[in-house]
Amino acid sequence: MVREIMRDEAFLSQKAELATLEDLPVAQDLLDTLTAHKDGCVGMAANMIGVCKRIIVFDNDGTYMVMLNPEVIKKSGPYEAEEGCLSLTGIRKTKRWQSIKVQYQNEQFQTRFKTFTGWTAQIIQHEIDHCEGILI
């Protein structure tokens, strides 16, 4: 189901709770909502649709990927970036990492580790910041 985009900065600033098996429908709603906004959006976190859980979805080189309870466990190559967000107006500067290693759970709640670089790494960092209540 396509959901409305949350714009309440007080809500978006809350740290998300761990996702559980019962939250899998939220991941599907996130995918549906991201698909509906694909022309202007490359990733979303659950709090962007009003659910304060650690779930993100993003464009991983042309295929959408879901991560439950993602966490950056290694990072290298800091740089300055400018980003926009569906939940916020304007473009803002932020610090990102060129390469990140992420620990997360897939949709079967199996723990996985994967390294991402470049644009995909930047998208993931933005969405994980949402999970932490960090707004650009």
mmCIF file of N, CA and C in Angstrom, residues 38-94:
data_model
loop_
_atom_site.group_PDB
_atom_site.id
_atom_site.type_symbol
_atom_site.label_atom_id
_atom_site.label_comp_id
_atom_site.label_asym_id
_atom_site.label_seq_id
_atom_site.Cartn_x
_atom_site.Cartn_y
_atom_site.Cartn_z
ATOM 1 N N LYS A 38 9.422 6.873 -7.375
ATOM 2 C CA LYS A 38 10.713 6.530 -7.972
ATOM 3 C C LYS A 38 11.327 7.640 -8.815
ATOM 4 N N ASP A 39 10.516 8.540 -9.338
ATOM 5 C CA ASP A 39 11.063 9.626 -10.154
ATOM 6 C C ASP A 39 11.852 10.639 -9.330
ATOM 7 N N GLY A 40 11.568 10.727 -8.019
ATOM 8 C CA GLY A 40 12.259 11.715 -7.202
ATOM 9 C C GLY A 40 12.829 11.173 -5.918
ATOM 10 N N CYS A 41 12.941 9.836 -5.819
ATOM 11 C CA CYS A 41 13.379 9.239 -4.554
ATOM 12 C C CYS A 41 14.095 7.918 -4.833
ATOM 13 N N VAL A 42 15.208 7.673 -4.126
ATOM 14 C CA VAL A 42 15.984 6.447 -4.325
ATOM 15 C C VAL A 42 16.050 5.573 -3.072
ATOM 16 N N GLY A 43 15.464 6.045 -1.971
ATOM 17 C CA GLY A 43 15.468 5.263 -0.739
ATOM 18 C C GLY A 43 14.473 5.823 0.251
ATOM 19 N N MET A 44 14.022 4.966 1.163
ATOM 20 C CA MET A 44 13.093 5.387 2.203
ATOM 21 C C MET A 44 13.335 4.594 3.479
ATOM 22 N N ALA A 45 13.020 5.231 4.591
ATOM 23 C CA ALA A 45 13.034 4.574 5.895
ATOM 24 C C ALA A 45 11.599 4.545 6.412
ATOM 25 N N ALA A 46 11.299 3.586 7.277
ATOM 26 C CA ALA A 46 9.928 3.394 7.748
ATOM 27 C C ALA A 46 9.339 4.642 8.404
ATOM 28 N N ASN A 47 10.167 5.430 9.082
ATOM 29 C CA ASN A 47 9.584 6.613 9.731
ATOM 30 C C ASN A 47 9.079 7.634 8.713
ATOM 31 N N MET A 48 9.538 7.527 7.474
ATOM 32 C CA MET A 48 9.053 8.428 6.422
ATOM 33 C C MET A 48 7.607 8.128 6.035
ATOM 34 N N ILE A 49 7.102 6.938 6.441
ATOM 35 C CA ILE A 49 5.688 6.624 6.219
ATOM 36 C C ILE A 49 4.958 6.482 7.559
ATOM 37 N N GLY A 50 5.557 7.054 8.611
ATOM 38 C CA GLY A 50 4.874 7.119 9.901
ATOM 39 C C GLY A 50 5.037 5.918 10.804
ATOM 40 N N VAL A 51 6.012 5.051 10.526
ATOM 41 C CA VAL A 51 6.255 3.867 11.352
ATOM 42 C C VAL A 51 7.670 3.957 11.914
ATOM 43 N N CYS A 52 7.780 4.017 13.215
ATOM 44 C CA CYS A 52 9.083 4.236 13.856
ATOM 45 C C CYS A 52 9.803 2.899 14.114
ATOM 46 N N LYS A 53 10.177 2.225 13.021
ATOM 47 C CA LYS A 53 10.882 0.939 13.070
ATOM 48 C C LYS A 53 12.120 1.008 12.180
ATOM 49 N N ARG A 54 13.126 0.182 12.502
ATOM 50 C CA ARG A 54 14.387 0.172 11.739
ATOM 51 C C ARG A 54 14.237 -0.680 10.472
ATOM 52 N N ILE A 55 13.605 -0.083 9.471
ATOM 53 C CA ILE A 55 13.423 -0.737 8.176
ATOM 54 C C ILE A 55 13.747 0.293 7.106
ATOM 55 N N ILE A 56 14.592 -0.101 6.143
ATOM 56 C CA ILE A 56 14.884 0.780 5.018
ATOM 57 C C ILE A 56 14.731 0.011 3.714
ATOM 58 N N VAL A 57 14.423 0.743 2.655
ATOM 59 C CA VAL A 57 14.399 0.190 1.300
ATOM 60 C C VAL A 57 15.139 1.184 0.419
ATOM 61 N N PHE A 58 15.810 0.676 -0.613
ATOM 62 C CA PHE A 58 16.592 1.571 -1.464
ATOM 63 C C PHE A 58 16.880 0.913 -2.805
ATOM 64 N N ASP A 59 17.253 1.762 -3.745
ATOM 65 C CA ASP A 59 17.645 1.329 -5.080
ATOM 66 C C ASP A 59 19.093 0.847 -5.019
ATOM 67 N N ASN A 60 19.287 -0.439 -5.234
ATOM 68 C CA ASN A 60 20.617 -1.045 -5.217
ATOM 69 C C ASN A 60 20.977 -1.399 -6.661
ATOM 70 N N ASP A 61 21.471 -0.408 -7.391
ATOM 71 C CA ASP A 61 21.844 -0.594 -8.794
ATOM 72 C C ASP A 61 20.694 -1.140 -9.639
ATOM 73 N N GLY A 62 19.517 -0.555 -9.489
ATOM 74 C CA GLY A 62 18.381 -0.911 -10.332
ATOM 75 C C GLY A 62 17.408 -1.911 -9.741
ATOM 76 N N THR A 63 17.740 -2.495 -8.594
ATOM 77 C CA THR A 63 16.852 -3.432 -7.908
ATOM 78 C C THR A 63 16.604 -2.929 -6.494
ATOM 79 N N TYR A 64 15.350 -2.913 -6.069
ATOM 80 C CA TYR A 64 15.059 -2.463 -4.708
ATOM 81 C C TYR A 64 15.454 -3.527 -3.696
ATOM 82 N N MET A 65 16.051 -3.071 -2.619
ATOM 83 C CA MET A 65 16.523 -3.961 -1.553
ATOM 84 C C MET A 65 15.919 -3.520 -0.228
ATOM 85 N N VAL A 66 15.561 -4.494 0.606
ATOM 86 C CA VAL A 66 15.013 -4.242 1.937
ATOM 87 C C VAL A 66 16.068 -4.613 2.973
ATOM 88 N N MET A 67 16.239 -3.757 3.971
ATOM 89 C CA MET A 67 17.095 -4.081 5.115
ATOM 90 C C MET A 67 16.303 -3.856 6.390
ATOM 91 N N LEU A 68 16.318 -4.858 7.254
ATOM 92 C CA LEU A 68 15.705 -4.749 8.568
ATOM 93 C C LEU A 68 16.832 -4.595 9.585
ATOM 94 N N ASN A 69 16.665 -3.660 10.476
ATOM 95 C CA ASN A 69 17.634 -3.411 11.550
ATOM 96 C C ASN A 69 19.065 -3.189 11.038
ATOM 97 N N PRO A 70 19.225 -2.329 10.017
ATOM 98 C CA PRO A 70 20.569 -2.094 9.474
ATOM 99 C C PRO A 70 21.449 -1.279 10.412
ATOM 100 N N GLU A 71 22.738 -1.562 10.330
ATOM 101 C CA GLU A 71 23.720 -0.849 11.146
ATOM 102 C C GLU A 71 25.040 -0.800 10.389
ATOM 103 N N VAL A 72 25.624 0.394 10.289
ATOM 104 C CA VAL A 72 26.943 0.522 9.664
ATOM 105 C C VAL A 72 27.973 0.063 10.687
ATOM 106 N N ILE A 73 28.776 -0.937 10.310
ATOM 107 C CA ILE A 73 29.767 -1.460 11.254
ATOM 108 C C ILE A 73 31.200 -1.113 10.850
ATOM 109 N N LYS A 74 31.375 -0.585 9.641
ATOM 110 C CA LYS A 74 32.702 -0.171 9.181
ATOM 111 C C LYS A 74 32.500 0.898 8.124
ATOM 112 N N LYS A 75 33.374 1.914 8.135
ATOM 113 C CA LYS A 75 33.248 3.000 7.159
ATOM 114 C C LYS A 75 34.614 3.579 6.848
ATOM 115 N N SER A 76 34.755 4.083 5.599
ATOM 116 C CA SER A 76 36.016 4.705 5.211
ATOM 117 C C SER A 76 35.767 5.705 4.088
ATOM 118 N N GLY A 77 36.673 6.645 3.955
ATOM 119 C CA GLY A 77 36.618 7.623 2.875
ATOM 120 C C GLY A 77 35.579 8.712 3.076
ATOM 121 N N PRO A 78 35.726 9.544 4.127
ATOM 122 C CA PRO A 78 34.730 10.592 4.357
ATOM 123 C C PRO A 78 34.725 11.637 3.242
ATOM 124 N N TYR A 79 33.545 12.179 2.972
ATOM 125 C CA TYR A 79 33.420 13.262 1.993
ATOM 126 C C TYR A 79 32.178 14.088 2.308
ATOM 127 N N GLU A 80 32.113 15.278 1.740
ATOM 128 C CA GLU A 80 30.956 16.159 1.903
ATOM 129 C C GLU A 80 29.972 15.889 0.779
ATOM 130 N N ALA A 81 28.677 15.824 1.110
ATOM 131 C CA ALA A 81 27.638 15.575 0.115
ATOM 132 C C ALA A 81 26.508 16.579 0.300
ATOM 133 N N GLU A 82 25.703 16.723 -0.730
ATOM 134 C CA GLU A 82 24.474 17.507 -0.646
ATOM 135 C C GLU A 82 23.327 16.572 -0.968
ATOM 136 N N GLU A 83 22.303 16.573 -0.112
ATOM 137 C CA GLU A 83 21.188 15.643 -0.278
ATOM 138 C C GLU A 83 19.855 16.340 -0.090
ATOM 139 N N GLY A 84 18.864 15.750 -0.715
ATOM 140 C CA GLY A 84 17.487 16.148 -0.505
ATOM 141 C C GLY A 84 16.749 14.985 0.149
ATOM 142 N N CYS A 85 15.495 15.236 0.542
ATOM 143 C CA CYS A 85 14.709 14.213 1.216
ATOM 144 C C CYS A 85 13.233 14.497 0.968
ATOM 145 N N LEU A 86 12.460 13.458 0.686
ATOM 146 C CA LEU A 86 11.025 13.634 0.467
ATOM 147 C C LEU A 86 10.331 14.237 1.689
ATOM 148 N N SER A 87 10.859 13.952 2.879
ATOM 149 C CA SER A 87 10.233 14.436 4.105
ATOM 150 C C SER A 87 10.617 15.869 4.461
ATOM 151 N N LEU A 88 11.623 16.414 3.790
ATOM 152 C CA LEU A 88 12.129 17.748 4.106
ATOM 153 C C LEU A 88 12.198 18.590 2.841
ATOM 154 N N THR A 89 12.188 19.903 3.009
ATOM 155 C CA THR A 89 12.323 20.779 1.847
ATOM 156 C C THR A 89 13.778 21.181 1.660
ATOM 157 N N GLY A 90 14.168 21.367 0.413
ATOM 158 C CA GLY A 90 15.501 21.872 0.105
ATOM 159 C C GLY A 90 16.573 20.807 0.060
ATOM 160 N N ILE A 91 17.782 21.282 -0.230
ATOM 161 C CA ILE A 91 18.991 20.460 -0.295
ATOM 162 C C ILE A 91 19.878 20.874 0.872
ATOM 163 N N ARG A 92 20.479 19.892 1.522
ATOM 164 C CA ARG A 92 21.314 20.185 2.695
ATOM 165 C C ARG A 92 22.645 19.461 2.596
ATOM 166 N N LYS A 93 23.666 20.054 3.220
ATOM 167 C CA LYS A 93 25.006 19.452 3.231
ATOM 168 C C LYS A 93 25.110 18.455 4.380
ATOM 169 N N THR A 94 25.883 17.398 4.134
ATOM 170 C CA THR A 94 26.095 16.385 5.168
ATOM 171 C C THR A 94 27.406 15.658 4.898
#
